[in-house]
């Protein structure tokens, strides 16, 4: 292309710019422009031509290079060059194009604008090169009048600025995306809000002060009203966090935050912003105090950021709800067992020596549930939970089981007395007023293990003991209890193997008629001789067998042995002898006891009337009807039933009358001092009661002749005791029978 209006060299002197853009400029900031040309004159004329130019409020500042090589060096040294006015042909024909490649490919500077100039039109680069290297303009020097140069430079710098804005935006957005990903990992509300403020500060890139405010309910522990709280802060004091907004000493700011909540939209002036965050019903306000106003880009980015932050804010709330579901009891909203274990963990690890942890087990809760329905049961639990929470803010309450509550507090606020007082008044559940008792297990710091699960176990041990105690309904854990548990487990294991290896024996203690002195029967009593030859008392191992359920199998074996004994005795012509067998509650509850007895009688073909079952009053405590039904069934085939240890239990007479009894056994505690003045009242009462109920009465534990004499006076029917004979092995009993000379 040929120059149309100007001749070769004076093209730049022609001033056709009657409307140069001279704008206000503060003169501080400039655009740095690199002029690259091997002709020094071009440098000066270019500078002259652009001398007054102000682009977007800034003047131009120049760097000069006279070869492609120089240009590359300068560009590397100055990273603020926005525009290169570049001669194509210099030291080589393509020196200019090499500079372009260096900028775009080696330095990866896509933002620098490039205007190519050449004196010789023949050296114009290919169009593809212009596109590939993002060259703004290509002009022959002859084309470049002053006006055109100004326009070109102006357009190029504007384009630079747009690219810079886009790139700033991109960086900001990248920051938001990365920030959002980081925020996603924060599940606790305060951490999340703190994170939002940190990201926000980073995005703005200046020192700011900001607050994250929201209603405290559901976020701050014990914030039960709708007050606004400072959930997180940046640039203020750490002590503000989790405090009510009203404690913030800047009334206008507090007012403005609240106003923003009610207006439901951002409130801003130049240096302070109140951003309104809302999503899915979760709302917050971020207060932001700036040093410098936000740029337009920052404002746009802020919008994107806040939208993201609101999504995250809702997520954290939802996450919190989920974790509440995992760690809270749905019925009472108290921490659940999992959370209580975590609290116990903290209890175990902290240094507060005056803390104590406890479990509270409601007695007979299942009766309420079964009798009055689950709804009333639920109301009762809610009422108990409410009362426990009244113990004070220092106490942490949890529901760890259906009818078991956990509590951690100070030794002064959490004592057996204080807990007992809570249960003195009945609980209101719907229309009902329910008196409820409870057992308490405690564990003090002194004995607490190092982790929550173990502490829970320790309190449980104490609680179990408390439940078994008759007098006190609480127990404090001590390590010996655990030794006892260990001992118990070992004993049970040993009993199980010894029973399997046939090391249990059934001994017999004779029972005699008082009037004739004739042996009328015997009580079958278990004996356990361990592998090392020691006897372990049934008073010790029977409760363990009951506790472990082993009594079901052992009891079945006893019944069979007794039937065998009845047979053996009748073969030896002692067919009148009745054998009494002791029966425990679990045999009725866990095993099919009626079936076991029927089968034994069938198998040994014995006369059922020669078998007697001894039950205790305690049998009536749990589930009387099941047991009464079973006894009636057994009685119907001729088996007789004796009530053992009579007088030591708690049963009411009305229940006793429902039992199909044949005999009452007066416990030996009432026989002990019977021969002493005024000490026979209970025995006498029992004997008379037996008579009235038409039952035979047998007294146990007779050791002295005087006791026997008194019993004769009282009209007792039968006796059993060391005075006559101690329990003895099967063969000895046969021998005893053969030698029995009636008194
Ligand atoms: P129990 O049924 O009240 O048995 C009577 C206990 O009193 C026996 O203790 C017997 O040896 C003891 N005794 C009898 N006469 C006298 C006496 O004159 N003075 C003293 N001091 N004691 C006397 P033992 O054999 O140690 O049995 C303890 C308990 O173990 C029994 O009390 C019974 O409840 C239970 N038991 C024993 N064998 C069995 C069994 O096969 N099944 C079940 N479920 N329990 C059993
Ligand atoms: Mg007995
Ligand atoms: Mg007894």
Short mmCIF file of C-alpha atoms in Angstrom, two decimals, residues 143-418:
data_model
loop_
_atom_site.label_atom_id
_atom_site.label_comp_id
_atom_site.label_asym_id
_atom_site.label_seq_id
_atom_site.Cartn_x
_atom_site.Cartn_y
_atom_site.Cartn_z
CA UNK A 143 -0.41 5.53 7.30
CA UNK A 144 0.26 6.76 10.75
CA UNK A 145 -0.67 10.36 10.87
CA UNK A 146 -0.67 11.88 14.32
CA UNK A 147 -4.39 11.50 14.59
CA UNK A 148 -4.32 7.90 13.56
CA UNK A 149 -1.46 7.15 15.92
CA UNK A 150 -3.35 8.69 18.80
CA UNK A 151 -6.44 6.67 17.95
CA UNK A 152 -4.44 3.47 17.64
CA UNK A 153 -2.61 4.02 20.93
CA UNK A 154 -5.83 5.00 22.64
CA UNK A 155 -7.64 1.89 21.42
CA UNK A 156 -4.74 -0.34 22.32
CA UNK A 157 -4.51 0.95 25.90
CA UNK A 158 -8.23 0.67 26.40
CA UNK A 159 -8.06 -2.85 25.19
CA UNK A 160 -5.18 -3.47 27.60
CA UNK A 161 -7.29 -2.22 30.43
CA UNK A 162 -10.19 -4.40 29.52
CA UNK A 163 -7.94 -7.40 29.45
CA UNK A 164 -6.50 -6.40 32.83
CA UNK A 165 -9.99 -6.07 34.27
CA UNK A 166 -11.03 -9.41 32.91
CA UNK A 167 -7.90 -10.94 34.29
CA UNK A 168 -8.45 -9.31 37.69
CA UNK A 169 -11.96 -10.59 37.59
CA UNK A 170 -10.73 -14.02 36.71
CA UNK A 171 -8.25 -14.00 39.55
CA UNK A 172 -10.96 -12.78 41.90
CA UNK A 173 -13.31 -15.47 40.70
CA UNK A 174 -10.59 -18.05 41.03
CA UNK A 175 -10.10 -16.88 44.57
CA UNK A 176 -13.82 -17.18 45.20
CA UNK A 177 -13.92 -20.67 43.76
CA UNK A 178 -10.89 -21.82 45.75
CA UNK A 179 -12.24 -19.96 48.79
CA UNK A 180 -15.63 -21.61 48.41
CA UNK A 181 -13.98 -25.01 48.23
CA UNK A 182 -12.09 -24.27 51.44
CA UNK A 183 -15.23 -22.98 53.08
CA UNK A 184 -17.04 -26.16 52.11
CA UNK A 185 -14.75 -28.04 54.43
CA UNK A 186 -15.76 -25.95 57.41
CA UNK A 187 -18.71 -27.55 59.11
CA UNK A 188 -18.82 -25.65 62.34
CA UNK A 189 -20.83 -22.48 62.12
CA UNK A 190 -18.30 -20.19 63.76
CA UNK A 191 -15.43 -21.58 61.70
CA UNK A 192 -17.42 -21.09 58.55
CA UNK A 193 -18.32 -17.48 59.32
CA UNK A 194 -14.73 -16.76 60.26
CA UNK A 195 -13.66 -18.33 56.96
CA UNK A 196 -16.08 -16.14 55.02
CA UNK A 197 -14.60 -13.02 56.56
CA UNK A 198 -11.06 -14.18 55.81
CA UNK A 199 -11.88 -14.86 52.18
CA UNK A 200 -13.63 -11.55 51.93
CA UNK A 201 -10.59 -9.70 53.25
CA UNK A 202 -8.36 -11.54 50.83
CA UNK A 203 -10.62 -10.66 47.93
CA UNK A 204 -10.63 -6.98 48.78
CA UNK A 205 -6.90 -6.90 49.33
CA UNK A 206 -6.83 -4.16 51.95
CA UNK A 207 -7.00 -3.94 55.70
CA UNK A 208 -10.65 -4.15 56.61
CA UNK A 209 -12.74 -4.58 59.70
CA UNK A 210 -15.71 -6.83 59.44
CA UNK A 211 -18.35 -8.62 61.49
CA UNK A 212 -20.51 -11.62 60.68
CA UNK A 213 -23.83 -11.18 62.48
CA UNK A 214 -26.83 -13.48 62.77
CA UNK A 215 -29.50 -14.49 65.23
CA UNK A 216 -27.85 -16.69 67.84
CA UNK A 217 -30.53 -19.34 68.13
CA UNK A 218 -29.22 -22.68 66.94
CA UNK A 219 -25.71 -21.30 66.54
CA UNK A 220 -24.62 -20.11 69.95
CA UNK A 221 -25.10 -22.48 72.89
CA UNK A 222 -27.94 -21.42 75.15
CA UNK A 223 -28.96 -18.53 72.90
CA UNK A 224 -32.65 -19.07 73.30
CA UNK A 225 -34.01 -15.71 72.22
CA UNK A 226 -33.89 -14.01 68.88
CA UNK A 227 -31.06 -11.59 69.68
CA UNK A 228 -28.37 -10.82 67.13
CA UNK A 229 -24.94 -12.17 67.83
CA UNK A 230 -21.49 -11.57 66.42
CA UNK A 231 -20.64 -14.97 65.03
CA UNK A 232 -17.23 -14.00 63.71
CA UNK A 233 -15.03 -10.93 63.36
CA UNK A 234 -11.97 -9.76 61.50
CA UNK A 235 -9.93 -6.72 62.50
CA UNK A 236 -11.76 -6.19 65.79
CA UNK A 237 -11.18 -8.02 69.05
CA UNK A 238 -11.43 -11.79 69.42
CA UNK A 239 -13.54 -11.26 72.55
CA UNK A 240 -16.43 -10.04 70.42
CA UNK A 241 -17.02 -13.47 68.95
CA UNK A 242 -20.18 -15.22 70.14
CA UNK A 243 -21.27 -12.09 72.01
CA UNK A 244 -24.54 -10.30 71.55
CA UNK A 245 -24.36 -7.54 68.96
CA UNK A 246 -25.48 -5.12 71.65
CA UNK A 247 -22.17 -5.59 73.43
CA UNK A 248 -20.44 -4.11 70.36
CA UNK A 249 -19.50 -0.59 71.27
CA UNK A 250 -20.60 1.14 68.12
CA UNK A 251 -24.25 1.95 68.29
CA UNK A 252 -24.64 3.21 64.70
CA UNK A 253 -23.10 0.00 63.36
CA UNK A 254 -25.35 -2.19 65.55
CA UNK A 255 -28.38 -0.19 64.45
CA UNK A 256 -27.40 -0.43 60.82
CA UNK A 257 -26.90 -4.21 61.02
CA UNK A 258 -30.40 -4.61 62.46
CA UNK A 259 -31.80 -2.25 59.87
CA UNK A 260 -30.18 -4.30 57.14
CA UNK A 261 -31.89 -7.40 58.57
CA UNK A 262 -35.28 -5.76 58.52
CA UNK A 263 -34.81 -4.17 55.08
CA UNK A 264 -33.52 -7.46 53.70
CA UNK A 265 -31.05 -5.79 51.36
CA UNK A 266 -27.50 -4.47 51.29
CA UNK A 267 -26.90 -1.03 52.80
CA UNK A 268 -23.78 0.76 51.64
CA UNK A 269 -21.93 4.01 51.62
CA UNK A 270 -18.47 4.62 50.32
CA UNK A 271 -16.44 3.04 53.10
CA UNK A 272 -18.92 0.91 54.96
CA UNK A 273 -21.08 -1.87 53.67
CA UNK A 274 -23.79 -4.00 55.24
CA UNK A 275 -24.25 -7.05 53.09
CA UNK A 276 -27.46 -9.01 53.53
CA UNK A 277 -27.01 -12.78 53.20
CA UNK A 278 -30.11 -14.93 52.88
CA UNK A 279 -30.82 -18.39 51.61
CA UNK A 280 -33.23 -21.11 52.55
CA UNK A 281 -34.46 -19.14 55.54
CA UNK A 282 -30.98 -18.70 56.97
CA UNK A 283 -30.04 -15.06 57.21
CA UNK A 284 -26.98 -13.07 58.20
CA UNK A 285 -25.48 -9.61 57.79
CA UNK A 286 -21.83 -8.91 57.10
CA UNK A 287 -20.62 -5.50 58.19
CA UNK A 288 -17.54 -4.30 56.34
CA UNK A 289 -15.49 -1.16 57.07
CA UNK A 290 -13.00 -0.23 54.34
CA UNK A 291 -9.96 2.02 54.06
CA UNK A 292 -10.59 2.68 50.38
CA UNK A 293 -13.78 2.34 48.39
CA UNK A 294 -14.37 -0.83 46.41
CA UNK A 295 -13.55 -0.67 42.73
CA UNK A 296 -16.26 -1.53 40.29
CA UNK A 297 -14.69 -4.91 39.70
CA UNK A 298 -14.49 -5.59 43.40
CA UNK A 299 -18.14 -4.68 43.77
CA UNK A 300 -19.06 -7.14 41.07
CA UNK A 301 -16.88 -9.82 42.58
CA UNK A 302 -18.39 -9.11 45.96
CA UNK A 303 -21.84 -9.94 44.59
CA UNK A 304 -20.60 -13.28 43.31
CA UNK A 305 -18.79 -13.95 46.55
CA UNK A 306 -21.80 -13.13 48.70
CA UNK A 307 -24.06 -15.37 46.65
CA UNK A 308 -21.57 -18.17 47.21
CA UNK A 309 -21.24 -17.36 50.89
CA UNK A 310 -25.02 -17.47 51.32
CA UNK A 311 -25.17 -20.93 49.72
CA UNK A 312 -22.42 -22.09 52.03
CA UNK A 313 -24.15 -20.52 55.02
CA UNK A 314 -27.27 -22.52 54.30
CA UNK A 315 -25.15 -25.65 53.84
CA UNK A 316 -23.48 -25.23 57.20
CA UNK A 317 -26.88 -24.83 58.80
CA UNK A 318 -28.11 -27.98 57.09
CA UNK A 319 -24.95 -29.77 58.07
CA UNK A 320 -25.47 -28.67 61.63
CA UNK A 321 -29.00 -30.02 61.48
CA UNK A 322 -27.68 -33.35 60.22
CA UNK A 323 -25.08 -33.50 62.91
CA UNK A 324 -27.74 -32.57 65.44
CA UNK A 325 -29.67 -35.57 64.22
CA UNK A 326 -26.61 -37.70 64.84
CA UNK A 327 -25.72 -36.20 68.19
CA UNK A 328 -29.05 -35.13 69.62
CA UNK A 329 -31.89 -37.08 71.06
CA UNK A 330 -34.96 -36.30 68.95
CA UNK A 331 -37.43 -36.55 71.82
CA UNK A 332 -35.83 -34.30 74.42
CA UNK A 333 -33.40 -32.38 72.16
CA UNK A 334 -30.73 -33.31 74.68
CA UNK A 335 -27.34 -34.63 73.56
CA UNK A 336 -27.65 -38.35 72.85
CA UNK A 337 -25.43 -41.21 73.95
CA UNK A 338 -22.82 -40.51 71.24
CA UNK A 339 -22.55 -36.90 72.28
CA UNK A 340 -22.52 -37.84 75.97
CA UNK A 341 -19.53 -40.08 75.30
CA UNK A 342 -17.84 -37.08 73.68
CA UNK A 343 -18.70 -34.93 76.71
CA UNK A 344 -17.37 -37.66 78.98
CA UNK A 345 -14.21 -37.64 76.92
CA UNK A 346 -13.78 -33.95 77.69
CA UNK A 347 -14.67 -34.67 81.32
CA UNK A 348 -12.01 -37.38 81.43
CA UNK A 349 -9.35 -35.17 79.91
CA UNK A 350 -9.93 -31.83 81.61
CA UNK A 351 -8.31 -30.68 84.82
CA UNK A 352 -11.42 -29.80 86.79
CA UNK A 353 -11.07 -32.07 89.79
CA UNK A 354 -14.39 -31.05 91.26
CA UNK A 355 -16.45 -32.54 88.43
CA UNK A 356 -18.53 -35.66 88.59
CA UNK A 357 -20.42 -37.63 85.96
CA UNK A 358 -23.57 -39.63 86.61
CA UNK A 359 -26.17 -41.87 85.04
CA UNK A 360 -29.79 -41.74 86.12
CA UNK A 361 -31.92 -44.78 85.48
CA UNK A 362 -35.67 -44.40 85.90
CA UNK A 363 -37.26 -47.28 87.78
CA UNK A 364 -40.18 -49.09 86.18
CA UNK A 365 -40.34 -46.80 83.17
CA UNK A 366 -41.50 -49.70 81.03
CA UNK A 367 -44.55 -50.06 83.27
CA UNK A 368 -45.53 -46.49 82.38
CA UNK A 369 -44.94 -47.16 78.71
CA UNK A 370 -46.85 -50.43 78.70
CA UNK A 371 -49.60 -49.33 81.06
CA UNK A 372 -50.29 -45.76 79.97
CA UNK A 373 -48.99 -45.80 76.43
CA UNK A 374 -45.95 -44.46 74.68
CA UNK A 375 -47.26 -40.93 74.41
CA UNK A 376 -47.44 -40.60 78.16
CA UNK A 377 -44.05 -42.31 78.37
CA UNK A 378 -42.62 -39.68 76.03
CA UNK A 379 -44.18 -36.86 78.03
CA UNK A 380 -42.73 -38.32 81.18
CA UNK A 381 -39.25 -38.44 79.64
CA UNK A 382 -39.61 -34.84 78.50
CA UNK A 383 -40.68 -33.82 82.01
CA UNK A 384 -37.74 -35.63 83.59
CA UNK A 385 -35.37 -34.07 81.06
CA UNK A 386 -36.80 -30.64 81.88
CA UNK A 387 -36.33 -31.12 85.59
CA UNK A 388 -32.78 -32.38 85.17
CA UNK A 389 -31.93 -29.30 83.13
CA UNK A 390 -33.12 -27.15 86.01
CA UNK A 391 -30.11 -28.37 87.95
CA UNK A 392 -28.32 -25.35 86.56
CA UNK A 393 -26.28 -24.14 83.63
CA UNK A 394 -23.12 -25.83 84.96
CA UNK A 395 -24.69 -29.26 84.47
CA UNK A 396 -24.65 -30.95 81.09
CA UNK A 397 -27.56 -33.33 80.63
CA UNK A 398 -27.92 -36.04 77.99
CA UNK A 399 -30.28 -38.88 77.22
CA UNK A 400 -28.18 -41.98 76.77
CA UNK A 401 -30.80 -44.70 76.71
CA UNK A 402 -34.57 -45.13 76.65
CA UNK A 403 -34.95 -44.36 80.35
CA UNK A 404 -31.38 -43.45 81.21
CA UNK A 405 -30.06 -39.91 81.46
CA UNK A 406 -26.44 -38.83 81.70
CA UNK A 407 -25.28 -35.76 83.54
CA UNK A 408 -21.97 -34.03 84.18
CA UNK A 409 -21.61 -31.31 86.80
CA UNK A 410 -19.66 -30.10 89.78
CA UNK A 411 -19.40 -32.22 92.89
CA UNK A 412 -21.45 -29.61 94.75
CA UNK A 413 -24.29 -29.47 92.26
CA UNK A 414 -24.45 -33.18 91.51
CA UNK A 415 -24.92 -35.25 94.66
CA UNK A 416 -27.18 -38.22 95.43
CA UNK A 417 -29.23 -35.95 97.70
CA UNK A 418 -29.77 -33.28 95.08
#
